[in-house]
mmCIF file of C-alpha atoms in Angstrom:
data_model
loop_
_atom_site.group_PDB
_atom_site.id
_atom_site.type_symbol
_atom_site.label_atom_id
_atom_site.label_comp_id
_atom_site.label_asym_id
_atom_site.label_seq_id
_atom_site.Cartn_x
_atom_site.Cartn_y
_atom_site.Cartn_z
ATOM 1 C CA GLU A 590 -7.107 14.910 9.986
ATOM 2 C CA VAL A 591 -4.184 12.720 8.355
ATOM 3 C CA GLN A 592 -3.343 14.283 4.941
ATOM 4 C CA VAL A 593 -0.495 12.829 2.496
ATOM 5 C CA VAL A 594 0.006 14.366 -0.772
ATOM 6 C CA GLU A 595 2.318 13.510 -3.531
ATOM 7 C CA SER A 596 3.658 15.593 -6.327
ATOM 8 C CA GLY A 597 6.334 15.424 -9.142
ATOM 9 C CA GLY A 598 5.071 12.752 -11.271
ATOM 10 C CA GLY A 599 4.707 13.497 -15.288
ATOM 11 C CA LEU A 600 5.932 12.085 -18.361
ATOM 12 C CA VAL A 601 9.750 11.278 -18.820
ATOM 13 C CA GLN A 602 11.856 9.454 -21.613
ATOM 14 C CA PRO A 603 13.406 6.079 -20.902
ATOM 15 C CA GLY A 604 16.695 6.780 -19.224
ATOM 16 C CA GLY A 605 15.508 9.786 -17.566
ATOM 17 C CA SER A 606 15.037 11.004 -14.096
ATOM 18 C CA LEU A 607 12.294 12.448 -11.841
ATOM 19 C CA ARG A 608 11.749 13.340 -8.289
ATOM 20 C CA LEU A 609 8.776 12.834 -6.285
ATOM 21 C CA SER A 610 7.834 14.616 -3.141
ATOM 22 C CA CYS A 611 5.099 13.849 -0.558
ATOM 23 C CA VAL A 612 3.916 16.018 2.201
ATOM 24 C CA ALA A 613 2.376 14.579 5.092
ATOM 25 C CA SER A 614 0.325 16.319 8.019
ATOM 26 C CA GLY A 615 -1.917 15.220 10.772
ATOM 27 C CA PHE A 616 0.665 12.972 12.396
ATOM 28 C CA THR A 617 3.817 13.284 13.815
ATOM 29 C CA PHE A 618 5.967 12.387 10.755
ATOM 30 C CA SER A 619 9.314 12.334 12.252
ATOM 31 C CA SER A 620 8.382 9.398 14.334
ATOM 32 C CA TYR A 621 7.320 6.872 11.764
ATOM 33 C CA HIS A 622 8.818 5.006 8.735
ATOM 34 C CA MET A 623 7.680 5.970 5.528
ATOM 35 C CA ASN A 624 7.325 4.324 2.115
ATOM 36 C CA TRP A 625 6.762 4.473 -1.345
ATOM 37 C CA VAL A 626 4.296 1.930 -3.058
ATOM 38 C CA ARG A 627 3.474 1.839 -6.769
ATOM 39 C CA GLN A 628 0.669 0.276 -8.754
ATOM 40 C CA ALA A 629 1.420 -0.090 -12.619
ATOM 41 C CA PRO A 630 -1.633 0.198 -14.893
ATOM 42 C CA GLY A 631 -4.250 -2.552 -14.056
ATOM 43 C CA LYS A 632 -1.832 -4.363 -11.973
ATOM 44 C CA GLY A 633 -1.532 -4.841 -8.237
ATOM 45 C CA LEU A 634 0.423 -3.009 -5.432
ATOM 46 C CA ALA A 635 4.178 -3.281 -5.129
ATOM 47 C CA TRP A 636 6.330 -1.776 -2.415
ATOM 48 C CA VAL A 637 9.018 0.254 -3.619
ATOM 49 C CA SER A 638 11.004 1.649 -0.739
ATOM 50 C CA ARG A 639 10.959 2.472 2.987
ATOM 51 C CA VAL A 640 13.055 5.156 5.159
ATOM 52 C CA ASN A 641 13.355 4.778 8.722
ATOM 53 C CA SER A 642 11.990 7.809 10.983
ATOM 54 C CA ASP A 643 15.160 10.012 11.121
ATOM 55 C CA GLY A 644 16.306 9.097 7.467
ATOM 56 C CA SER A 645 19.253 7.304 8.352
ATOM 57 C CA SER A 646 18.476 3.857 6.946
ATOM 58 C CA ALA A 647 16.549 2.887 3.685
ATOM 59 C CA THR A 648 15.553 -0.319 2.105
ATOM 60 C CA TYR A 649 14.677 -0.868 -1.464
ATOM 61 C CA ALA A 650 12.936 -3.536 -3.784
ATOM 62 C CA ASP A 651 15.307 -5.476 -5.966
ATOM 63 C CA PHE A 652 13.516 -3.870 -8.984
ATOM 64 C CA VAL A 653 14.700 -0.239 -7.984
ATOM 65 C CA LYS A 654 17.753 -0.970 -6.031
ATOM 66 C CA GLY A 655 20.677 1.183 -7.751
ATOM 67 C CA ARG A 656 18.310 3.410 -9.328
ATOM 68 C CA PHE A 657 16.227 4.996 -6.840
ATOM 69 C CA THR A 658 16.943 7.102 -3.742
ATOM 70 C CA VAL A 659 14.395 7.571 -0.784
ATOM 71 C CA SER A 660 14.912 10.363 1.470
ATOM 72 C CA ARG A 661 13.142 12.735 4.054
ATOM 73 C CA ASP A 662 13.155 16.174 5.554
ATOM 74 C CA ASN A 663 11.425 16.004 9.098
ATOM 75 C CA ALA A 664 11.682 19.682 9.444
ATOM 76 C CA LYS A 665 9.299 19.988 6.340
ATOM 77 C CA ASN A 666 7.430 16.856 6.982
ATOM 78 C CA THR A 667 8.245 15.823 3.474
ATOM 79 C CA LEU A 668 9.304 12.462 1.816
ATOM 80 C CA TYR A 669 11.271 12.248 -1.486
ATOM 81 C CA LEU A 670 12.069 9.537 -4.262
ATOM 82 C CA GLN A 671 14.728 10.391 -6.564
ATOM 83 C CA MET A 672 14.392 8.028 -9.583
ATOM 84 C CA ASN A 673 17.107 7.719 -12.164
ATOM 85 C CA SER A 674 17.357 5.401 -15.335
ATOM 86 C CA LEU A 675 13.863 5.033 -15.624
ATOM 87 C CA SER A 676 12.503 2.332 -17.992
ATOM 88 C CA VAL A 677 8.981 1.806 -19.069
ATOM 89 C CA GLU A 678 8.289 -0.965 -16.488
ATOM 90 C CA ASP A 679 8.413 2.023 -14.024
ATOM 91 C CA THR A 680 5.298 3.527 -15.301
ATOM 92 C CA ALA A 681 2.881 3.394 -12.371
ATOM 93 C CA VAL A 682 1.091 5.547 -10.129
ATOM 94 C CA TYR A 683 3.406 5.879 -6.967
ATOM 95 C CA PHE A 684 1.874 6.298 -3.491
ATOM 96 C CA CYS A 685 3.521 7.816 -0.402
ATOM 97 C CA ALA A 686 2.541 5.730 2.364
ATOM 98 C CA SER A 687 2.242 5.461 6.038
ATOM 99 C CA MET A 688 1.603 1.832 6.975
ATOM 100 C CA VAL A 689 0.289 3.165 10.263
ATOM 101 C CA TYR A 690 -1.892 6.415 8.991
ATOM 102 C CA GLY A 691 -2.674 5.882 5.492
ATOM 103 C CA TRP A 692 -1.614 6.642 1.936
ATOM 104 C CA GLY A 693 -1.795 9.428 -0.389
ATOM 105 C CA GLN A 694 -3.838 9.810 -3.796
ATOM 106 C CA GLY A 695 -0.668 8.815 -5.717
ATOM 107 C CA THR A 696 1.094 10.478 -8.544
ATOM 108 C CA LEU A 697 1.512 9.031 -11.853
ATOM 109 C CA VAL A 698 4.737 8.414 -13.626
ATOM 110 C CA THR A 699 4.665 7.703 -17.335
ATOM 111 C CA VAL A 700 7.886 6.366 -18.910
ATOM 112 C CA SER A 701 7.634 6.476 -22.769
ATOM 113 C CA SER A 702 9.389 7.800 -25.647
ATOM 114 C CA ASP B 1165 10.929 -12.632 0.537
ATOM 115 C CA ILE B 1166 7.727 -13.406 2.215
ATOM 116 C CA GLN B 1167 5.132 -14.286 -0.270
ATOM 117 C CA MET B 1168 1.437 -13.494 0.382
ATOM 118 C CA THR B 1169 -1.010 -15.808 -1.192
ATOM 119 C CA GLN B 1170 -4.625 -14.378 -1.199
ATOM 120 C CA SER B 1171 -7.860 -16.120 -2.308
ATOM 121 C CA PRO B 1172 -10.210 -15.767 -3.928
ATOM 122 C CA SER B 1173 -8.858 -13.660 -6.630
ATOM 123 C CA SER B 1174 -12.353 -12.777 -7.466
ATOM 124 C CA LEU B 1175 -15.776 -13.035 -5.576
ATOM 125 C CA SER B 1176 -19.195 -12.221 -6.448
ATOM 126 C CA ALA B 1177 -21.549 -11.578 -3.801
ATOM 127 C CA SER B 1178 -24.923 -9.664 -2.659
ATOM 128 C CA VAL B 1179 -25.841 -6.813 -0.484
ATOM 129 C CA GLY B 1180 -26.171 -8.352 2.978
ATOM 130 C CA ASP B 1181 -23.811 -11.134 2.256
ATOM 131 C CA ARG B 1182 -21.101 -12.190 4.708
ATOM 132 C CA VAL B 1183 -17.815 -12.767 2.762
ATOM 133 C CA THR B 1184 -14.436 -13.686 3.892
ATOM 134 C CA ILE B 1185 -10.951 -13.319 2.053
ATOM 135 C CA THR B 1186 -7.933 -15.140 3.202
ATOM 136 C CA CYS B 1187 -4.223 -14.502 3.122
ATOM 137 C CA ARG B 1188 -1.645 -17.112 3.828
ATOM 138 C CA ALA B 1189 2.015 -16.119 4.454
ATOM 139 C CA SER B 1190 4.882 -18.014 3.174
ATOM 140 C CA GLN B 1191 6.543 -18.196 6.843
ATOM 141 C CA SER B 1192 5.129 -16.925 10.229
ATOM 142 C CA ILE B 1193 4.618 -13.357 10.466
ATOM 143 C CA GLY B 1194 3.029 -12.917 14.021
ATOM 144 C CA SER B 1195 0.082 -10.412 13.417
ATOM 145 C CA SER B 1196 1.818 -8.184 10.879
ATOM 146 C CA VAL B 1197 -0.806 -8.105 8.328
ATOM 147 C CA SER B 1198 -2.850 -5.178 7.096
ATOM 148 C CA TRP B 1199 -5.595 -4.947 4.932
ATOM 149 C CA TYR B 1200 -6.458 -2.433 2.227
ATOM 150 C CA GLN B 1201 -9.606 -1.324 0.204
ATOM 151 C CA GLN B 1202 -9.133 0.169 -3.293
ATOM 152 C CA LYS B 1203 -11.952 1.417 -5.487
ATOM 153 C CA PRO B 1204 -11.063 2.255 -9.102
ATOM 154 C CA GLY B 1205 -8.815 5.163 -9.604
ATOM 155 C CA LYS B 1206 -8.546 5.651 -5.848
ATOM 156 C CA ALA B 1207 -5.841 5.158 -3.549
ATOM 157 C CA PRO B 1208 -5.851 2.152 -1.256
ATOM 158 C CA LYS B 1209 -7.574 2.714 2.005
ATOM 159 C CA LEU B 1210 -6.110 1.067 5.143
ATOM 160 C CA LEU B 1211 -8.808 -0.842 6.943
ATOM 161 C CA MET B 1212 -6.914 -2.852 9.511
ATOM 162 C CA ARG B 1213 -3.437 -3.234 11.103
ATOM 163 C CA LEU B 1214 -1.957 -5.814 12.949
ATOM 164 C CA ALA B 1215 -4.358 -8.224 11.750
ATOM 165 C CA SER B 1216 -7.446 -7.333 13.780
ATOM 166 C CA ARG B 1217 -6.932 -3.468 14.495
ATOM 167 C CA LEU B 1218 -9.631 -1.608 12.881
ATOM 168 C CA GLN B 1219 -8.551 1.714 11.731
ATOM 169 C CA THR B 1220 -10.540 4.713 13.016
ATOM 170 C CA GLY B 1221 -13.885 5.531 11.061
ATOM 171 C CA VAL B 1222 -13.797 2.047 9.294
ATOM 172 C CA PRO B 1223 -17.226 0.361 9.943
ATOM 173 C CA SER B 1224 -17.387 -2.638 12.277
ATOM 174 C CA ARG B 1225 -19.063 -4.901 9.841
ATOM 175 C CA PHE B 1226 -15.147 -5.250 8.726
ATOM 176 C CA SER B 1227 -13.274 -7.792 11.064
ATOM 177 C CA GLY B 1228 -9.959 -9.406 10.752
ATOM 178 C CA SER B 1229 -8.377 -12.298 12.358
ATOM 179 C CA GLY B 1230 -5.316 -14.858 12.336
ATOM 180 C CA SER B 1231 -1.730 -15.013 13.306
ATOM 181 C CA GLY B 1232 1.331 -16.913 12.360
ATOM 182 C CA THR B 1233 0.676 -17.632 8.600
ATOM 183 C CA ASP B 1234 -3.259 -17.760 7.951
ATOM 184 C CA PHE B 1235 -5.227 -14.636 8.226
ATOM 185 C CA SER B 1236 -8.739 -13.410 7.049
ATOM 186 C CA LEU B 1237 -10.757 -10.413 6.413
ATOM 187 C CA THR B 1238 -14.608 -10.723 6.931
ATOM 188 C CA ILE B 1239 -17.280 -8.347 5.994
ATOM 189 C CA SER B 1240 -20.303 -9.247 8.122
ATOM 190 C CA SER B 1241 -22.989 -7.662 5.815
ATOM 191 C CA LEU B 1242 -21.899 -6.236 2.554
ATOM 192 C CA GLN B 1243 -23.000 -2.677 1.865
ATOM 193 C CA PRO B 1244 -23.202 -1.198 -1.797
ATOM 194 C CA GLU B 1245 -19.958 0.726 -0.905
ATOM 195 C CA ASP B 1246 -18.014 -2.170 -0.302
ATOM 196 C CA PHE B 1247 -17.647 -3.427 -3.597
ATOM 197 C CA ALA B 1248 -14.019 -3.021 -4.431
ATOM 198 C CA THR B 1249 -10.686 -4.586 -4.472
ATOM 199 C CA TYR B 1250 -9.015 -5.811 -1.269
ATOM 200 C CA TYR B 1251 -5.279 -6.509 -0.715
ATOM 201 C CA CYS B 1252 -3.542 -7.979 2.310
ATOM 202 C CA GLN B 1253 0.137 -6.821 3.129
ATOM 203 C CA GLN B 1254 2.693 -8.129 5.316
ATOM 204 C CA THR B 1255 4.696 -5.693 7.348
ATOM 205 C CA ASP B 1256 6.700 -8.157 9.239
ATOM 206 C CA SER B 1257 9.968 -7.612 7.089
ATOM 207 C CA THR B 1258 11.230 -5.953 3.906
ATOM 208 C CA PRO B 1259 10.359 -6.410 1.212
ATOM 209 C CA ILE B 1260 7.064 -5.501 2.348
ATOM 210 C CA THR B 1261 4.798 -7.711 0.235
ATOM 211 C CA PHE B 1262 1.013 -7.695 -0.920
ATOM 212 C CA GLY B 1263 -1.345 -10.419 -1.731
ATOM 213 C CA GLN B 1264 -2.307 -10.381 -5.626
ATOM 214 C CA GLY B 1265 -5.996 -8.840 -4.411
ATOM 215 C CA THR B 1266 -9.390 -9.804 -4.268
ATOM 216 C CA ARG B 1267 -11.959 -8.173 -6.676
ATOM 217 C CA LEU B 1268 -15.277 -8.432 -4.889
ATOM 218 C CA ASP B 1269 -18.293 -7.598 -7.320
ATOM 219 C CA ILE B 1270 -21.934 -7.488 -7.180
ATOM 220 C CA LYS B 1271 -23.633 -10.723 -8.110
#
């Protein structure tokens, strides 16, 4: 059974940082691209970032470029998202997503003073 | 960026109805479309990849079609558990983009 579990969300002040983690199981994690997708309250889905299977290449949405960094540890079946210079507009549920196997339940990031 | 235009934005239907949701890409993307179902407070559930490939465990009343720029998701006979929001997504190139969603509710 495929499982994807995110953690690391919480309340952070504007300008602060947060690191999200995602542990995946039930598929060969190291063989697949992995993504982060977010959903602001009451809004639609917005892709944030993708990292290739070996972690050597990453792409980002323009609205996070230069502030967020995606990485992975294939030995631990874990995906990360380092988020810096957070603003209130980054408030959202962040989903770890395999576009082949499915998504986690999400972790809520709230940016507020 | 590839824009995904999804329609309708909302839809009211009854149990047993056949419904179709469409998505149009701003450029040709082959069959690189996925469809998701999302219920309130839950993560999106992947229903279909590559336009028409049903994910394991998804009921056969769901079907997908299309290629190039025009795609559709059809539910052949609505069940109570199908009332949700549906999203299309293109995976042809980054940035990956989504349609704006179709809210399907009970008439």
